[in-house]
Amino acid sequence: MTRANEMPLTTKPLSLKVNACLFDVDGTIIISQPAIAAMWRDFGKDKPYFDAEHVIQISHGWRTYDAIAKFAPDFANEEYVEKLEGEIPEKYGQYSIEVPGAVKLCNDLNKLPKEKWAVATSGTRTMATKWFDFLGIKRPTYFITASDVKNGKPHPEPYLKGRNGLGFPINEKDPSKSKVVVFEDAPAGIEAGKAAGCKIIGIATTFDLEFLKEKGCDIIVKDHRSIRVGGYDAEKDEVELIFDDYLYAKGDLLEW
């Protein structure tokens, strides 16, 4: 028998009040996969043992360092990887576009009287910074990149750093006192966000609806155009996210 909170929500719009928002970057704020794929193909041109197409298929959401350490370990040098990634926006930026609505959503969060969002990306700081400059988004204070963690996604460390930095660590005794959402598009990031005790807002840019449902996303949208910032409640320290449309939402969101 299906319990009520397992039934998907169909009533729109949906209001979700949260303490903090954590964002992935690649595939979530900017569609950079074609640019990154071009980088991998160039990287593999003089390495017969390196299967660029295989790496492209399986490594979305990974740190570049982790992919190189696994498939081309002789090049697993942090300075080299930083330089490699840092050149992507200049060399291949023409292949990248904003996830629709991402710039407006991030800039609206920046207008709140208190900082309520952070970034936790598997990309290097140089690359992620350039993508934000490319899109014209002011970076939040907590801008966690590959070099800021010992363990990349799917380990929860990046998202734990984000929620801790914003002042909302996991509250095991009363989860309602620490409501944090993660915006993600990739399996590694979804797993990391769930392990960090967050609800997952799945962005269907890289994977389709059924795949994101299977991975456990709590609400799924096509892109950010269906999401708006409703306001900030200083007493509860909550920001309201209004979903004017969505592809799927779990019934238990109403109980959060």
PDB file of C-alpha atoms in Angstrom:
ATOM      1  CA  MET A   1       0.000   0.000   0.000  1.00  0.00           C
ATOM      2  CA  THR A   2       1.356   3.449  -0.927  1.00  0.00           C
ATOM      3  CA  ARG A   3       1.590   5.955   1.934  1.00  0.00           C
ATOM      4  CA  ALA A   4       0.344   9.490   1.315  1.00  0.00           C
ATOM      5  CA  ASN A   5       3.771  11.063   1.656  1.00  0.00           C
ATOM      6  CA  GLU A   6       5.111   8.771  -1.069  1.00  0.00           C
ATOM      7  CA  MET A   7       2.630  10.127  -3.594  1.00  0.00           C
ATOM      8  CA  PRO A   8       4.005  12.825  -5.898  1.00  0.00           C
ATOM      9  CA  LEU A   9       2.663  16.327  -5.443  1.00  0.00           C
ATOM     10  CA  THR A  10       0.644  17.785  -8.298  1.00  0.00           C
ATOM     11  CA  THR A  11      -0.632  21.073  -6.863  1.00  0.00           C
ATOM     12  CA  LYS A  12       1.278  24.087  -8.148  1.00  0.00           C
ATOM     13  CA  PRO A  13       2.792  26.425  -7.180  1.00  0.00           C
ATOM     14  CA  LEU A  14       4.725  24.799  -4.342  1.00  0.00           C
ATOM     15  CA  SER A  15       6.292  26.843  -1.546  1.00  0.00           C
ATOM     16  CA  LEU A  16       9.389  25.506   0.204  1.00  0.00           C
ATOM     17  CA  LYS A  17      10.898  27.425   3.127  1.00  0.00           C
ATOM     18  CA  VAL A  18      14.546  26.616   3.768  1.00  0.00           C
ATOM     19  CA  ASN A  19      17.471  27.813   5.851  1.00  0.00           C
ATOM     20  CA  ALA A  20      20.087  27.516   3.119  1.00  0.00           C
ATOM     21  CA  CYS A  21      20.584  26.680  -0.557  1.00  0.00           C
ATOM     22  CA  LEU A  22      23.659  24.871  -1.888  1.00  0.00           C
ATOM     23  CA  PHE A  23      24.479  24.835  -5.602  1.00  0.00           C
ATOM     24  CA  ASP A  24      26.539  22.643  -7.827  1.00  0.00           C
ATOM     25  CA  VAL A  25      27.898  24.527 -10.873  1.00  0.00           C
ATOM     26  CA  ASP A  26      28.485  22.365 -13.952  1.00  0.00           C
ATOM     27  CA  GLY A  27      25.121  21.261 -15.338  1.00  0.00           C
ATOM     28  CA  THR A  28      23.292  23.141 -12.591  1.00  0.00           C
ATOM     29  CA  ILE A  29      24.222  26.800 -13.119  1.00  0.00           C
ATOM     30  CA  ILE A  30      26.053  26.524 -16.428  1.00  0.00           C
ATOM     31  CA  ILE A  31      25.845  23.819 -19.079  1.00  0.00           C
ATOM     32  CA  SER A  32      29.573  23.327 -19.426  1.00  0.00           C
ATOM     33  CA  GLN A  33      29.631  19.645 -20.331  1.00  0.00           C
ATOM     34  CA  PRO A  34      30.360  20.256 -24.053  1.00  0.00           C
ATOM     35  CA  ALA A  35      33.315  22.463 -23.080  1.00  0.00           C
ATOM     36  CA  ILE A  36      34.628  19.909 -20.599  1.00  0.00           C
ATOM     37  CA  ALA A  37      34.165  17.131 -23.166  1.00  0.00           C
ATOM     38  CA  ALA A  38      36.263  19.139 -25.631  1.00  0.00           C
ATOM     39  CA  MET A  39      38.969  19.441 -22.975  1.00  0.00           C
ATOM     40  CA  TRP A  40      38.978  15.662 -22.382  1.00  0.00           C
ATOM     41  CA  ARG A  41      39.255  14.957 -26.112  1.00  0.00           C
ATOM     42  CA  ASP A  42      42.222  17.298 -26.441  1.00  0.00           C
ATOM     43  CA  PHE A  43      43.800  15.825 -23.298  1.00  0.00           C
ATOM     44  CA  GLY A  44      43.563  12.317 -24.750  1.00  0.00           C
ATOM     45  CA  LYS A  45      44.922  13.083 -28.243  1.00  0.00           C
ATOM     46  CA  ASP A  46      48.498  12.068 -27.372  1.00  0.00           C
ATOM     47  CA  LYS A  47      47.536   9.328 -24.873  1.00  0.00           C
ATOM     48  CA  PRO A  48      46.503   6.125 -26.712  1.00  0.00           C
ATOM     49  CA  TYR A  49      45.579   4.446 -23.413  1.00  0.00           C
ATOM     50  CA  PHE A  50      43.138   7.223 -22.456  1.00  0.00           C
ATOM     51  CA  ASP A  51      39.543   6.657 -23.600  1.00  0.00           C
ATOM     52  CA  ALA A  52      38.186  10.192 -23.653  1.00  0.00           C
ATOM     53  CA  GLU A  53      34.645   9.153 -24.605  1.00  0.00           C
ATOM     54  CA  HIS A  54      34.455   6.726 -21.686  1.00  0.00           C
ATOM     55  CA  VAL A  55      35.686   9.369 -19.249  1.00  0.00           C
ATOM     56  CA  ILE A  56      33.179  11.883 -20.635  1.00  0.00           C
ATOM     57  CA  GLN A  57      30.356   9.390 -20.126  1.00  0.00           C
ATOM     58  CA  ILE A  58      31.116   8.420 -16.538  1.00  0.00           C
ATOM     59  CA  SER A  59      32.852  11.371 -14.878  1.00  0.00           C
ATOM     60  CA  HIS A  60      30.223  14.121 -14.774  1.00  0.00           C
ATOM     61  CA  GLY A  61      30.151  15.438 -11.214  1.00  0.00           C
ATOM     62  CA  TRP A  62      33.654  14.114 -10.440  1.00  0.00           C
ATOM     63  CA  ARG A  63      36.650  16.268  -9.710  1.00  0.00           C
ATOM     64  CA  THR A  64      38.921  16.379 -12.768  1.00  0.00           C
ATOM     65  CA  TYR A  65      41.796  15.368 -10.492  1.00  0.00           C
ATOM     66  CA  ASP A  66      39.961  12.189  -9.471  1.00  0.00           C
ATOM     67  CA  ALA A  67      39.260  11.275 -13.109  1.00  0.00           C
ATOM     68  CA  ILE A  68      42.879  11.840 -14.087  1.00  0.00           C
ATOM     69  CA  ALA A  69      44.124   9.908 -11.048  1.00  0.00           C
ATOM     70  CA  LYS A  70      42.015   6.940 -12.148  1.00  0.00           C
ATOM     71  CA  PHE A  71      42.577   6.986 -15.917  1.00  0.00           C
ATOM     72  CA  ALA A  72      45.875   8.863 -16.419  1.00  0.00           C
ATOM     73  CA  PRO A  73      47.632   8.716 -13.035  1.00  0.00           C
ATOM     74  CA  ASP A  74      50.954  10.011 -14.356  1.00  0.00           C
ATOM     75  CA  PHE A  75      49.237  13.386 -14.786  1.00  0.00           C
ATOM     76  CA  ALA A  76      47.577  13.475 -11.356  1.00  0.00           C
ATOM     77  CA  ASN A  77      49.235  16.683 -10.241  1.00  0.00           C
ATOM     78  CA  GLU A  78      47.091  19.344  -8.554  1.00  0.00           C
ATOM     79  CA  GLU A  79      48.880  22.294 -10.174  1.00  0.00           C
ATOM     80  CA  TYR A  80      48.595  20.684 -13.606  1.00  0.00           C
ATOM     81  CA  VAL A  81      44.877  19.963 -13.121  1.00  0.00           C
ATOM     82  CA  GLU A  82      44.246  23.526 -11.910  1.00  0.00           C
ATOM     83  CA  LYS A  83      45.907  24.872 -15.077  1.00  0.00           C
ATOM     84  CA  LEU A  84      44.074  22.378 -17.302  1.00  0.00           C
ATOM     85  CA  GLU A  85      40.662  23.304 -15.924  1.00  0.00           C
ATOM     86  CA  GLY A  86      41.454  26.998 -15.679  1.00  0.00           C
ATOM     87  CA  GLU A  87      41.924  27.156 -19.451  1.00  0.00           C
ATOM     88  CA  ILE A  88      38.501  25.639 -20.230  1.00  0.00           C
ATOM     89  CA  PRO A  89      36.425  28.872 -20.188  1.00  0.00           C
ATOM     90  CA  GLU A  90      38.851  30.630 -22.558  1.00  0.00           C
ATOM     91  CA  LYS A  91      39.516  27.684 -24.865  1.00  0.00           C
ATOM     92  CA  TYR A  92      36.071  26.106 -24.986  1.00  0.00           C
ATOM     93  CA  GLY A  93      33.676  28.636 -23.433  1.00  0.00           C
ATOM     94  CA  GLN A  94      31.830  29.083 -26.719  1.00  0.00           C
ATOM     95  CA  TYR A  95      30.296  25.645 -26.155  1.00  0.00           C
ATOM     96  CA  SER A  96      28.773  26.609 -22.788  1.00  0.00           C
ATOM     97  CA  ILE A  97      25.484  28.311 -21.921  1.00  0.00           C
ATOM     98  CA  GLU A  98      23.608  29.319 -18.788  1.00  0.00           C
ATOM     99  CA  VAL A  99      21.104  26.862 -17.379  1.00  0.00           C
ATOM    100  CA  PRO A 100      17.973  28.914 -18.146  1.00  0.00           C
ATOM    101  CA  GLY A 101      16.968  31.043 -15.172  1.00  0.00           C
ATOM    102  CA  ALA A 102      20.137  30.359 -13.174  1.00  0.00           C
ATOM    103  CA  VAL A 103      21.544  33.890 -13.358  1.00  0.00           C
ATOM    104  CA  LYS A 104      18.297  35.481 -12.175  1.00  0.00           C
ATOM    105  CA  LEU A 105      17.836  32.966  -9.349  1.00  0.00           C
ATOM    106  CA  CYS A 106      21.406  33.398  -8.070  1.00  0.00           C
ATOM    107  CA  ASN A 107      21.245  37.183  -8.348  1.00  0.00           C
ATOM    108  CA  ASP A 108      17.916  37.225  -6.489  1.00  0.00           C
ATOM    109  CA  LEU A 109      19.495  35.176  -3.696  1.00  0.00           C
ATOM    110  CA  ASN A 110      22.313  37.727  -3.625  1.00  0.00           C
ATOM    111  CA  LYS A 111      19.741  40.474  -2.955  1.00  0.00           C
ATOM    112  CA  LEU A 112      18.530  38.904   0.303  1.00  0.00           C
ATOM    113  CA  PRO A 113      19.419  40.754   3.523  1.00  0.00           C
ATOM    114  CA  LYS A 114      21.371  37.718   4.734  1.00  0.00           C
ATOM    115  CA  GLU A 115      23.521  35.329   2.742  1.00  0.00           C
ATOM    116  CA  LYS A 116      21.518  32.156   2.256  1.00  0.00           C
ATOM    117  CA  TRP A 117      23.397  30.301  -0.470  1.00  0.00           C
ATOM    118  CA  ALA A 118      26.742  28.670  -1.122  1.00  0.00           C
ATOM    119  CA  VAL A 119      28.458  26.821  -3.947  1.00  0.00           C
ATOM    120  CA  ALA A 120      29.976  23.337  -3.694  1.00  0.00           C
ATOM    121  CA  THR A 121      31.460  22.261  -7.013  1.00  0.00           C
ATOM    122  CA  SER A 122      33.763  19.479  -8.146  1.00  0.00           C
ATOM    123  CA  GLY A 123      35.482  21.990 -10.431  1.00  0.00           C
ATOM    124  CA  THR A 124      38.666  23.842  -9.550  1.00  0.00           C
ATOM    125  CA  ARG A 125      38.469  27.356  -8.103  1.00  0.00           C
ATOM    126  CA  THR A 126      40.004  28.887 -11.217  1.00  0.00           C
ATOM    127  CA  MET A 127      37.449  27.324 -13.555  1.00  0.00           C
ATOM    128  CA  ALA A 128      34.421  27.883 -11.306  1.00  0.00           C
ATOM    129  CA  THR A 129      35.400  31.518 -10.718  1.00  0.00           C
ATOM    130  CA  LYS A 130      35.694  32.112 -14.456  1.00  0.00           C
ATOM    131  CA  TRP A 131      32.277  30.550 -15.090  1.00  0.00           C
ATOM    132  CA  PHE A 132      30.701  32.947 -12.573  1.00  0.00           C
ATOM    133  CA  ASP A 133      32.475  35.873 -14.226  1.00  0.00           C
ATOM    134  CA  PHE A 134      31.342  34.525 -17.612  1.00  0.00           C
ATOM    135  CA  LEU A 135      27.703  34.571 -16.445  1.00  0.00           C
ATOM    136  CA  GLY A 136      27.907  37.798 -14.432  1.00  0.00           C
ATOM    137  CA  ILE A 137      27.000  36.260 -11.066  1.00  0.00           C
ATOM    138  CA  LYS A 138      28.539  37.586  -7.851  1.00  0.00           C
ATOM    139  CA  ARG A 139      30.091  34.651  -6.025  1.00  0.00           C
ATOM    140  CA  PRO A 140      28.791  33.821  -2.535  1.00  0.00           C
ATOM    141  CA  THR A 141      31.164  33.889   0.433  1.00  0.00           C
ATOM    142  CA  TYR A 142      31.187  30.104   0.753  1.00  0.00           C
ATOM    143  CA  PHE A 143      32.500  29.018  -2.639  1.00  0.00           C
ATOM    144  CA  ILE A 144      33.742  25.469  -2.126  1.00  0.00           C
ATOM    145  CA  THR A 145      35.759  23.948  -4.959  1.00  0.00           C
ATOM    146  CA  ALA A 146      37.785  20.807  -5.611  1.00  0.00           C
ATOM    147  CA  SER A 147      40.864  22.087  -3.797  1.00  0.00           C
ATOM    148  CA  ASP A 148      38.880  22.901  -0.637  1.00  0.00           C
ATOM    149  CA  VAL A 149      38.023  19.288   0.169  1.00  0.00           C
ATOM    150  CA  LYS A 150      39.903  16.065   0.740  1.00  0.00           C
ATOM    151  CA  ASN A 151      37.006  13.997  -0.577  1.00  0.00           C
ATOM    152  CA  GLY A 152      35.094  14.932  -3.715  1.00  0.00           C
ATOM    153  CA  LYS A 153      31.513  13.980  -4.533  1.00  0.00           C
ATOM    154  CA  PRO A 154      29.861  11.496  -4.012  1.00  0.00           C
ATOM    155  CA  HIS A 155      31.393  11.998  -0.557  1.00  0.00           C
ATOM    156  CA  PRO A 156      29.276  14.525   1.386  1.00  0.00           C
ATOM    157  CA  GLU A 157      32.242  16.705   2.420  1.00  0.00           C
ATOM    158  CA  PRO A 158      31.622  19.502  -0.155  1.00  0.00           C
ATOM    159  CA  TYR A 159      28.002  19.963   0.902  1.00  0.00           C
ATOM    160  CA  LEU A 160      28.754  19.554   4.598  1.00  0.00           C
ATOM    161  CA  LYS A 161      31.271  22.391   4.257  1.00  0.00           C
ATOM    162  CA  GLY A 162      28.644  24.519   2.557  1.00  0.00           C
ATOM    163  CA  ARG A 163      25.911  24.014   5.122  1.00  0.00           C
ATOM    164  CA  ASN A 164      28.336  24.335   8.042  1.00  0.00           C
ATOM    165  CA  GLY A 165      29.745  27.548   6.593  1.00  0.00           C
ATOM    166  CA  LEU A 166      26.267  29.076   6.377  1.00  0.00           C
ATOM    167  CA  GLY A 167      25.607  28.059   9.973  1.00  0.00           C
ATOM    168  CA  PHE A 168      23.251  25.123   9.436  1.00  0.00           C
ATOM    169  CA  PRO A 169      25.010  21.874  10.337  1.00  0.00           C
ATOM    170  CA  ILE A 170      22.947  18.708  10.427  1.00  0.00           C
ATOM    171  CA  ASN A 171      20.660  18.721  13.463  1.00  0.00           C
ATOM    172  CA  GLU A 172      20.128  15.035  14.180  1.00  0.00           C
ATOM    173  CA  LYS A 173      17.682  15.670  17.041  1.00  0.00           C
ATOM    174  CA  ASP A 174      15.470  18.067  15.102  1.00  0.00           C
ATOM    175  CA  PRO A 175      16.061  18.114  11.326  1.00  0.00           C
ATOM    176  CA  SER A 176      13.389  20.818  10.937  1.00  0.00           C
ATOM    177  CA  LYS A 177      15.803  23.236  12.628  1.00  0.00           C
ATOM    178  CA  SER A 178      18.277  22.900   9.792  1.00  0.00           C
ATOM    179  CA  LYS A 179      16.522  22.750   6.417  1.00  0.00           C
ATOM    180  CA  VAL A 180      19.021  22.818   3.570  1.00  0.00           C
ATOM    181  CA  VAL A 181      18.466  22.109  -0.120  1.00  0.00           C
ATOM    182  CA  VAL A 182      20.981  21.129  -2.776  1.00  0.00           C
ATOM    183  CA  PHE A 183      20.574  22.030  -6.443  1.00  0.00           C
ATOM    184  CA  GLU A 184      22.099  19.176  -8.476  1.00  0.00           C
ATOM    185  CA  ASP A 185      22.026  17.507 -11.864  1.00  0.00           C
ATOM    186  CA  ALA A 186      24.405  14.545 -11.472  1.00  0.00           C
ATOM    187  CA  PRO A 187      24.344  11.229  -9.576  1.00  0.00           C
ATOM    188  CA  ALA A 188      27.576  11.896  -7.653  1.00  0.00           C
ATOM    189  CA  GLY A 189      26.253  15.232  -6.410  1.00  0.00           C
ATOM    190  CA  ILE A 190      22.809  13.870  -5.569  1.00  0.00           C
ATOM    191  CA  GLU A 191      24.420  11.140  -3.478  1.00  0.00           C
ATOM    192  CA  ALA A 192      26.665  13.694  -1.773  1.00  0.00           C
ATOM    193  CA  GLY A 193      23.757  16.011  -0.990  1.00  0.00           C
ATOM    194  CA  LYS A 194      21.600  13.254   0.439  1.00  0.00           C
ATOM    195  CA  ALA A 195      24.491  12.017   2.587  1.00  0.00           C
ATOM    196  CA  ALA A 196      24.869  15.583   3.856  1.00  0.00           C
ATOM    197  CA  GLY A 197      21.270  15.502   5.090  1.00  0.00           C
ATOM    198  CA  CYS A 198      19.822  17.793   2.415  1.00  0.00           C
ATOM    199  CA  LYS A 199      16.732  17.684   0.230  1.00  0.00           C
ATOM    200  CA  ILE A 200      17.659  17.506  -3.445  1.00  0.00           C
ATOM    201  CA  ILE A 201      16.326  19.809  -6.147  1.00  0.00           C
ATOM    202  CA  GLY A 202      17.123  17.913  -9.326  1.00  0.00           C
ATOM    203  CA  ILE A 203      17.798  19.942 -12.473  1.00  0.00           C
ATOM    204  CA  ALA A 204      16.926  17.896 -15.580  1.00  0.00           C
ATOM    205  CA  THR A 205      19.675  19.272 -17.792  1.00  0.00           C
ATOM    206  CA  THR A 206      22.034  16.289 -17.941  1.00  0.00           C
ATOM    207  CA  PHE A 207      19.739  13.385 -17.020  1.00  0.00           C
ATOM    208  CA  ASP A 208      16.035  12.834 -17.582  1.00  0.00           C
ATOM    209  CA  LEU A 209      13.136  12.845 -15.139  1.00  0.00           C
ATOM    210  CA  GLU A 210      12.973   9.087 -14.535  1.00  0.00           C
ATOM    211  CA  PHE A 211      16.708   8.853 -13.877  1.00  0.00           C
ATOM    212  CA  LEU A 212      16.588  11.716 -11.363  1.00  0.00           C
ATOM    213  CA  LYS A 213      13.582  10.159  -9.623  1.00  0.00           C
ATOM    214  CA  GLU A 214      15.445   6.854  -9.402  1.00  0.00           C
ATOM    215  CA  LYS A 215      18.410   8.638  -7.797  1.00  0.00           C
ATOM    216  CA  GLY A 216      16.135  10.046  -5.097  1.00  0.00           C
ATOM    217  CA  CYS A 217      15.621  13.716  -5.940  1.00  0.00           C
ATOM    218  CA  ASP A 218      12.897  15.314  -3.814  1.00  0.00           C
ATOM    219  CA  ILE A 219      11.722  17.788  -6.432  1.00  0.00           C
ATOM    220  CA  ILE A 220      12.695  17.929 -10.105  1.00  0.00           C
ATOM    221  CA  VAL A 221      12.528  20.904 -12.452  1.00  0.00           C
ATOM    222  CA  LYS A 222      13.406  21.379 -16.096  1.00  0.00           C
ATOM    223  CA  ASP A 223      15.510  24.438 -15.260  1.00  0.00           C
ATOM    224  CA  HIS A 224      15.524  27.448 -12.935  1.00  0.00           C
ATOM    225  CA  ARG A 225      12.914  29.483 -14.786  1.00  0.00           C
ATOM    226  CA  SER A 226      10.200  27.766 -12.744  1.00  0.00           C
ATOM    227  CA  ILE A 227      11.768  28.793  -9.402  1.00  0.00           C
ATOM    228  CA  ARG A 228      11.604  32.207  -7.736  1.00  0.00           C
ATOM    229  CA  VAL A 229      12.643  33.666  -4.412  1.00  0.00           C
ATOM    230  CA  GLY A 230       9.542  34.543  -2.408  1.00  0.00           C
ATOM    231  CA  GLY A 231      11.147  36.423   0.445  1.00  0.00           C
ATOM    232  CA  TYR A 232      13.093  36.132   3.680  1.00  0.00           C
ATOM    233  CA  ASP A 233      11.702  35.528   7.182  1.00  0.00           C
ATOM    234  CA  ALA A 234      14.250  36.999   9.621  1.00  0.00           C
ATOM    235  CA  GLU A 235      12.572  35.481  12.691  1.00  0.00           C
ATOM    236  CA  LYS A 236      12.804  31.939  11.344  1.00  0.00           C
ATOM    237  CA  ASP A 237      15.915  32.673   9.251  1.00  0.00           C
ATOM    238  CA  GLU A 238      14.244  31.097   6.237  1.00  0.00           C
ATOM    239  CA  VAL A 239      14.093  31.952   2.562  1.00  0.00           C
ATOM    240  CA  GLU A 240      11.023  30.953   0.575  1.00  0.00           C
ATOM    241  CA  LEU A 241      11.500  29.174  -2.731  1.00  0.00           C
ATOM    242  CA  ILE A 242       8.398  29.138  -4.918  1.00  0.00           C
ATOM    243  CA  PHE A 243       8.149  26.473  -7.605  1.00  0.00           C
ATOM    244  CA  ASP A 244       5.633  27.730 -10.150  1.00  0.00           C
ATOM    245  CA  ASP A 245       6.148  24.523 -12.074  1.00  0.00           C
ATOM    246  CA  TYR A 246       7.973  21.235 -11.593  1.00  0.00           C
ATOM    247  CA  LEU A 247       8.215  17.830 -13.192  1.00  0.00           C
ATOM    248  CA  TYR A 248       7.956  15.864  -9.952  1.00  0.00           C
ATOM    249  CA  ALA A 249       7.825  16.460  -6.185  1.00  0.00           C
ATOM    250  CA  LYS A 250       7.659  14.036  -3.282  1.00  0.00           C
ATOM    251  CA  GLY A 251       4.636  14.280  -1.006  1.00  0.00           C
ATOM    252  CA  ASP A 252       6.741  14.492   2.152  1.00  0.00           C
ATOM    253  CA  LEU A 253       7.987  17.952   1.154  1.00  0.00           C
ATOM    254  CA  LEU A 254       4.805  19.305   2.755  1.00  0.00           C
ATOM    255  CA  GLU A 255       5.889  17.804   6.095  1.00  0.00           C
ATOM    256  CA  TRP A 256       9.388  19.288   6.076  1.00  0.00           C
TER     257      TRP A 256
END
